[in-house]
Every structure is written in structure tokens, then in C-alpha cells.
Coordinates of C-alpha atoms in Angstrom, one line a residue:
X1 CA -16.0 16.8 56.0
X2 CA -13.0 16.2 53.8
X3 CA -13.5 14.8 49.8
X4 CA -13.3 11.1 49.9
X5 CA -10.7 10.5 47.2
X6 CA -11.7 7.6 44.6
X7 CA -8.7 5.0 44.3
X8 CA -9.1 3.7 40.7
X9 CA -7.4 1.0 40.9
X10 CA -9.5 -0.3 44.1
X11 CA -12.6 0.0 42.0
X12 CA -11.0 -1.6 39.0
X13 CA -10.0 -4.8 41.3
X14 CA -13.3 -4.9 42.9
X15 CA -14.8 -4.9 39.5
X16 CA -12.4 -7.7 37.8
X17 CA -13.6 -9.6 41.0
X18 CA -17.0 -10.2 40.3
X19 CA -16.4 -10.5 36.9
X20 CA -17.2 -13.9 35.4
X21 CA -15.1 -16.0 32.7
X22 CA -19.0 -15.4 30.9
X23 CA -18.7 -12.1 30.8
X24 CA -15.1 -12.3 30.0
X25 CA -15.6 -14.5 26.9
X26 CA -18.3 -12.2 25.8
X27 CA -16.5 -9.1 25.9
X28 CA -13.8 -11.3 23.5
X29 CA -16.8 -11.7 20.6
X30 CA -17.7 -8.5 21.4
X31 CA -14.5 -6.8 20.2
X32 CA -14.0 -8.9 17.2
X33 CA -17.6 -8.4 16.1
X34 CA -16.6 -4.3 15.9
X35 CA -16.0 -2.7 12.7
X36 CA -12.5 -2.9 12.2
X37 CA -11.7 0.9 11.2
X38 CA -13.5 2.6 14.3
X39 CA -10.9 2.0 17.2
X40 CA -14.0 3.7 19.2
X41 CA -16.0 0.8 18.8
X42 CA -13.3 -1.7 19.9
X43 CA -13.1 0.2 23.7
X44 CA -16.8 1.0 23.6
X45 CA -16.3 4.6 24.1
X46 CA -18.2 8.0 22.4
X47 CA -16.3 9.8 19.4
X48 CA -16.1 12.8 22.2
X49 CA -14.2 10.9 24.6
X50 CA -10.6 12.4 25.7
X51 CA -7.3 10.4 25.5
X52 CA -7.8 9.4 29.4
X53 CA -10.9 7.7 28.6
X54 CA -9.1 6.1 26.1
X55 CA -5.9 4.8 28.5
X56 CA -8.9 4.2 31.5
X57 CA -11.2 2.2 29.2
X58 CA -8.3 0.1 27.4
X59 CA -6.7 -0.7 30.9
X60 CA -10.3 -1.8 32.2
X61 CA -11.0 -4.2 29.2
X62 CA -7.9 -5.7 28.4
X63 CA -7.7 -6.6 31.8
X64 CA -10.7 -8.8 31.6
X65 CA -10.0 -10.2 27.7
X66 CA -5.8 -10.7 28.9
X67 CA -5.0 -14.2 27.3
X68 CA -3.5 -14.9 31.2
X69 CA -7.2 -14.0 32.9
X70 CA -9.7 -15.4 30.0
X71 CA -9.8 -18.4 28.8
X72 CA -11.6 -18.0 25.9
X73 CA -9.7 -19.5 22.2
X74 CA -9.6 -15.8 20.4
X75 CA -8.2 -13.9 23.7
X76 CA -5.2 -13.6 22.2
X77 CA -6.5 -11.7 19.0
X78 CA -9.0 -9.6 21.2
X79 CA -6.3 -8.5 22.8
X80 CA -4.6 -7.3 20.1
X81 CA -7.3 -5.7 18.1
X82 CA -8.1 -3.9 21.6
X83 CA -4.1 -2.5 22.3
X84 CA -4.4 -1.4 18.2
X85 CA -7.4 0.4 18.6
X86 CA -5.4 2.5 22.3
X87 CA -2.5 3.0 20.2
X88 CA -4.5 4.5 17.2
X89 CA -6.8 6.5 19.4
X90 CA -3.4 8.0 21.3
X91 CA -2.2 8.8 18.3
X92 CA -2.9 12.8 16.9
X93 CA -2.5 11.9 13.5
X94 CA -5.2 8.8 13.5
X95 CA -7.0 10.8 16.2
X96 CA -7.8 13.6 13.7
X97 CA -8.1 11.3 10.8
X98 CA -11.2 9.5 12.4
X99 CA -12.6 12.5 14.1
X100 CA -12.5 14.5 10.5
X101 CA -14.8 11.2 9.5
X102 CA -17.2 11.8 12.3
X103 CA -17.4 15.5 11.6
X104 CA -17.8 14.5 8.0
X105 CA -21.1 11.8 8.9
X106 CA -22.6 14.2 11.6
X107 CA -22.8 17.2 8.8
X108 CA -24.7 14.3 6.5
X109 CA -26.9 13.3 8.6
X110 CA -27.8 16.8 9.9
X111 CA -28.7 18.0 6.4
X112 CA -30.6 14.7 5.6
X113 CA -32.7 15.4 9.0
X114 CA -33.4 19.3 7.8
X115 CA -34.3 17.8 4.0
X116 CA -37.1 15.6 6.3
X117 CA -37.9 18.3 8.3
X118 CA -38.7 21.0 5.7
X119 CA -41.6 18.4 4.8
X120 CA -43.2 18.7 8.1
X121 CA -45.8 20.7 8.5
X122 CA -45.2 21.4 12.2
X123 CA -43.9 24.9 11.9
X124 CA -42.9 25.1 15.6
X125 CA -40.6 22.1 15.5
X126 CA -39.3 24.1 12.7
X127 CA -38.5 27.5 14.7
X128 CA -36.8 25.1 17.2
X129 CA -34.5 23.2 14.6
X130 CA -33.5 26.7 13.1
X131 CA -32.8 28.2 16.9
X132 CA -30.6 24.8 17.4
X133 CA -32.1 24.0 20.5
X134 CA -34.0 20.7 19.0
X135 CA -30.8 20.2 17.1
X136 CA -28.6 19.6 19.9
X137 CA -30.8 17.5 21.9
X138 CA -31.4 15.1 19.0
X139 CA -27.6 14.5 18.8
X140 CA -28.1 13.5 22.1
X141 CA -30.8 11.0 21.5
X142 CA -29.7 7.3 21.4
X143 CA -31.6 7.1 17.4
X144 CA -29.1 9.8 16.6
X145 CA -26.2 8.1 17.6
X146 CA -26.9 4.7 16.2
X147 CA -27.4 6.8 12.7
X148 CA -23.9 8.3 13.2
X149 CA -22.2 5.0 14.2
X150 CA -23.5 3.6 11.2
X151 CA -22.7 6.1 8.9
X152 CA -19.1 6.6 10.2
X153 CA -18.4 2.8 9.3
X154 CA -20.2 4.0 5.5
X155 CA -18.0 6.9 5.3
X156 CA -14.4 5.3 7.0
X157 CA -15.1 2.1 4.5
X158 CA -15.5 4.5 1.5
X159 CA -11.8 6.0 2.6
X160 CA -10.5 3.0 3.4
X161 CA -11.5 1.6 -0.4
X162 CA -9.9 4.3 -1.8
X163 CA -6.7 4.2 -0.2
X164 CA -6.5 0.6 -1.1
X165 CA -7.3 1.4 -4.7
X166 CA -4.8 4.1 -4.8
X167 CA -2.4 1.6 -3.1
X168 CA -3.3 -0.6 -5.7
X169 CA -2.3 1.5 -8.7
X170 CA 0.9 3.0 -7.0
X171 CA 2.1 -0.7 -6.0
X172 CA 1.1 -1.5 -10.3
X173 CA 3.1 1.7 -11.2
X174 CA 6.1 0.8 -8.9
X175 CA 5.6 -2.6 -10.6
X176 CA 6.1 -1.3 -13.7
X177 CA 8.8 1.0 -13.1
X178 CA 10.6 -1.9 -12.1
X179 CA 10.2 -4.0 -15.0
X180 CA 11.1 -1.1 -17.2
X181 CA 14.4 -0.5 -15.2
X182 CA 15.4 -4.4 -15.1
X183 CA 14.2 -5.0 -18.9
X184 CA 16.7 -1.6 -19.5
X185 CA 19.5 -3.3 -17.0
X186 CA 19.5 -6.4 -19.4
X187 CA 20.0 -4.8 -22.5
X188 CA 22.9 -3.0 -20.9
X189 CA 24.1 -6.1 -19.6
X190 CA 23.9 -7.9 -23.2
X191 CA 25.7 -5.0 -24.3
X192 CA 28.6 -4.4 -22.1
X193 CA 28.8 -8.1 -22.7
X194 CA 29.0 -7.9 -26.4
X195 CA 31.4 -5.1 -26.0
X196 CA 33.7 -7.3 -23.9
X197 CA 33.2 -10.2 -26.3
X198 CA 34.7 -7.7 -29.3
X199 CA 37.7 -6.7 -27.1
X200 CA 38.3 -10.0 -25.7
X201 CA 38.7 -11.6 -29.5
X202 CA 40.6 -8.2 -30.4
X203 CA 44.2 -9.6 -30.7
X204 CA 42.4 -12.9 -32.7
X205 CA 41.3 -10.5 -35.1
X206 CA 44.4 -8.3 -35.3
X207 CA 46.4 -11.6 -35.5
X208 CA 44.1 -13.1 -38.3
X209 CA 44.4 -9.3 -40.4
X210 CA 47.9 -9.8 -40.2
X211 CA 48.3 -13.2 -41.6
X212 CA 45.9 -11.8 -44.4
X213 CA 48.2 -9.1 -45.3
X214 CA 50.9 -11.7 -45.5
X215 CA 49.7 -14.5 -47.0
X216 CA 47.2 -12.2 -49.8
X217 CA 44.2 -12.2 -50.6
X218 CA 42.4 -16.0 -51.2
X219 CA 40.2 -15.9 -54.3
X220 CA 36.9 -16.8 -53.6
X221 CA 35.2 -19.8 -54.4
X222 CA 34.3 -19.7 -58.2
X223 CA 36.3 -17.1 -59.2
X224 CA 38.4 -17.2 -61.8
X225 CA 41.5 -15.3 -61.9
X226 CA 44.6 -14.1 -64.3
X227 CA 47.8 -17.1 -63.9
X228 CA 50.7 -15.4 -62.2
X229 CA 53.3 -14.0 -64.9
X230 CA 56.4 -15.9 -65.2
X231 CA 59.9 -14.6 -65.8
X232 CA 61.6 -15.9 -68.7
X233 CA 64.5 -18.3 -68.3
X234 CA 67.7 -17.6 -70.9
X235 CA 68.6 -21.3 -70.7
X236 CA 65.1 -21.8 -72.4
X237 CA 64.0 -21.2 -75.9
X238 CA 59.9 -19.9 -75.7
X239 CA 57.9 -20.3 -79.0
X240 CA 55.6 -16.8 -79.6
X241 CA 52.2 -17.4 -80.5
X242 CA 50.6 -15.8 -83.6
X243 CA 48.5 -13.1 -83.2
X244 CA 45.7 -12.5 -85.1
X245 CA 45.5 -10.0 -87.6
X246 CA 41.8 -8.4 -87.9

């Protein structure tokens, strides 16, 4: 017999079929109830899932949560949290970011559970945990991966503070910088204006020198100063004063 090939998308219209405008709105509070900074969360997939999980999943569930097919008041921004989460996920960059994250939680809790471990007396589970065979099927578990969900939302709300503090002081310095440059620009400004002040009252003040030169000096007020010497007159007789003798 021949393989039966699957048709996706006759599955995926079967399934939007039975679906209910219940289960529709539910899947709307669902995504806005995820932790914003794990896009995994918002499609409901597993930190191993490949990018055509990612493109299946997000096709299945916007499809149901589309502000055209679901009624419900916040489709609209369940939509949109769901196609950011896709494009995030698509992209290498993010991809990595997040998955470094998860790397970063599994390695905690792994050495938290060893810590516990070393305190059990049951030397067997022991052997097992060293061999990694008890290891990997703990991962596994369901326990585990609540323990990992959780501490990748500690661990990507930790990053996610510190960019925003570093944010913070950058946008302050740039702040700064700017006040400084436009505090500098106005004291140039006051000072090219000055300058064109002087040069525009230049020919006032050569004009004014000029009719200094001309006229003399002016004795200030209070000042007393020697009578202008006159020249004798021949048609006049002038009587000389006595002079003391010491």
C-alpha cells in the first residue's frame, strides 16, 4: 500500500470547524496572560521547537484569535502579541538571544538539583545522576519543565531590567550631551551676536572719534582748567601786574 499523504491544511480546516467562539475567546486570555518576554509561551510551543513549528503553530492559532473569526474585545491585541512573538521566534538574532536564556536557567537548575541530591543518602540514585541517565529523563518530566519555564521568565526579566537601566543612563547621558552642546551653541550665539553688534556700530564709533579729534577734548565735569592765552592787540594798552618779590 502507498503512504497516505497528510494535507495540512485539510486538518487545520477540520479543526477551526469544531472550534467554538468559547474556545476561541479563551485562547485570546490565554495569550495575554503569557509572560511577555518568552515568545514560546505566546504559541504554546517547547524552547526545542524548530522554526516550522513556529510558522505551523502561529498559523493554527491566529487563525482562531483573527479579529475577523473571534469576537472577543482584546482579539485584536492577541493577535498582535501572537504575530510579535512568530516574528521574534523567526528571527536568528532573538532566536539565540532567548535560547542562550534557557541554556543559562537549565544549567541553574541542574546544579541546584545536584546541591539537593548530594544530601540524599540513596547512593544508587546517585551513580545514576553522575552516568546522566536520571538526568536526562528528569528534563523530561513535566516538574522539570515547569521549574525551567519559571526560571526563564526570572532570568529574561533580570536581562530585560538591565537593558532598561542601561537604556536609562545612556538616554540621561545623551540628555546631557545635549544640554551641554545647546548651553555651548548659546554662548556662541550671544557672542557672534555681540561681535556683530561691535561691527555694526563701527562707523558710529569711527564717526564719533573723528568729531573728537576735531572738536578737542571736553573737560570733565569739575575740572578746572588753565584760560586759553590771548594774543595781544597793538591798538590796546595792557597794564603788567606786579610781581612779588620773595
Amino acid at each position: 500500500m502507498g503512504e497516505v499523504k497528510v494535507d495540512d491544511d485539510a486538518i487545520l480546516k477540520s479543526f477551526l470547524a469544531e472550534v467554538g467562539e468559547v474556545e476561541r475567546d479563551n485562547e485570546v486570555v490565554r495569550i495575554l496572560s503569557c509572560f511577555k518576554l518568552n515568545p514560546f509561551e505566546h504559541l504554546n510551543l517547547s524552547f526545542d521547537s524548530s522554526t516550522d513549528d513556529v510558522k505551523r503553530q502561529y498559523r493554527k492559532i491566529s487563525l482562531m484569535v483573527h479579529p475577523d473569526k473571534c469576537k472577543h474585545p482584546q482579539a485584536q491585541e492577541a493577535f498582535g502579541a501572537l504575530a510579535k512573538a512568530q516574528q521574534l521566534l523567526l528571527n536568528d538574532q532573538e532566536r539565540d538571544y532567548i535560547l542562550t536564556q534557557v541554556h543559562s536557567a537549565k544549567e541553574e537548575l541542574k546544579m541546584k538539583r545536584k546541591k539537593q541530591l548530594k544530601k540524599d543518602t540513596a547512593s544508587k540514585i546517585k551513580s545514576l545522576v553522575d552516568e546522566g541517565k536520571h538526568e536526562h529523563i528528569y528534563e523530561q518530566s513535566e516538574e522539570f519543565q515547569k521549574e525551567l519555564k519559571l526560571k526563564v521568565r526570572e532570568i529574561l526579566t533580570d536581562q530585560e531590567w538591565r537593558r532598561r537601566k542601561m537604556a536609562m543612563r545612556i538616554s540621561e547621558e545623551e540628555g546631557r550631551l545635549k544640554k551641554d552642546e545647546a548651553e555651548q551653541k548659546e554662548i556662541w550665539k550671544k557672542k557672534r551676536e555681540h561681535e556683530e553688534q561691535w561691527e555694526g556700530t563701527r562707523e558710529k564709533r569711527v564717526s564719533s572719534w573723528r568729531d573728537f579729534q576735531k572738536s578737542g577734548k571736553k573737560a570733565k565735569k569739575g575740572e578746572t582748567r588753565p584760560p586759553k592765552l590771548k594774543t595781544e592787540d597793538p591798538n590796546k594798552s595792557y597794564v603788567q601786574r606786579p610781581v612779588k618779590k620773595g
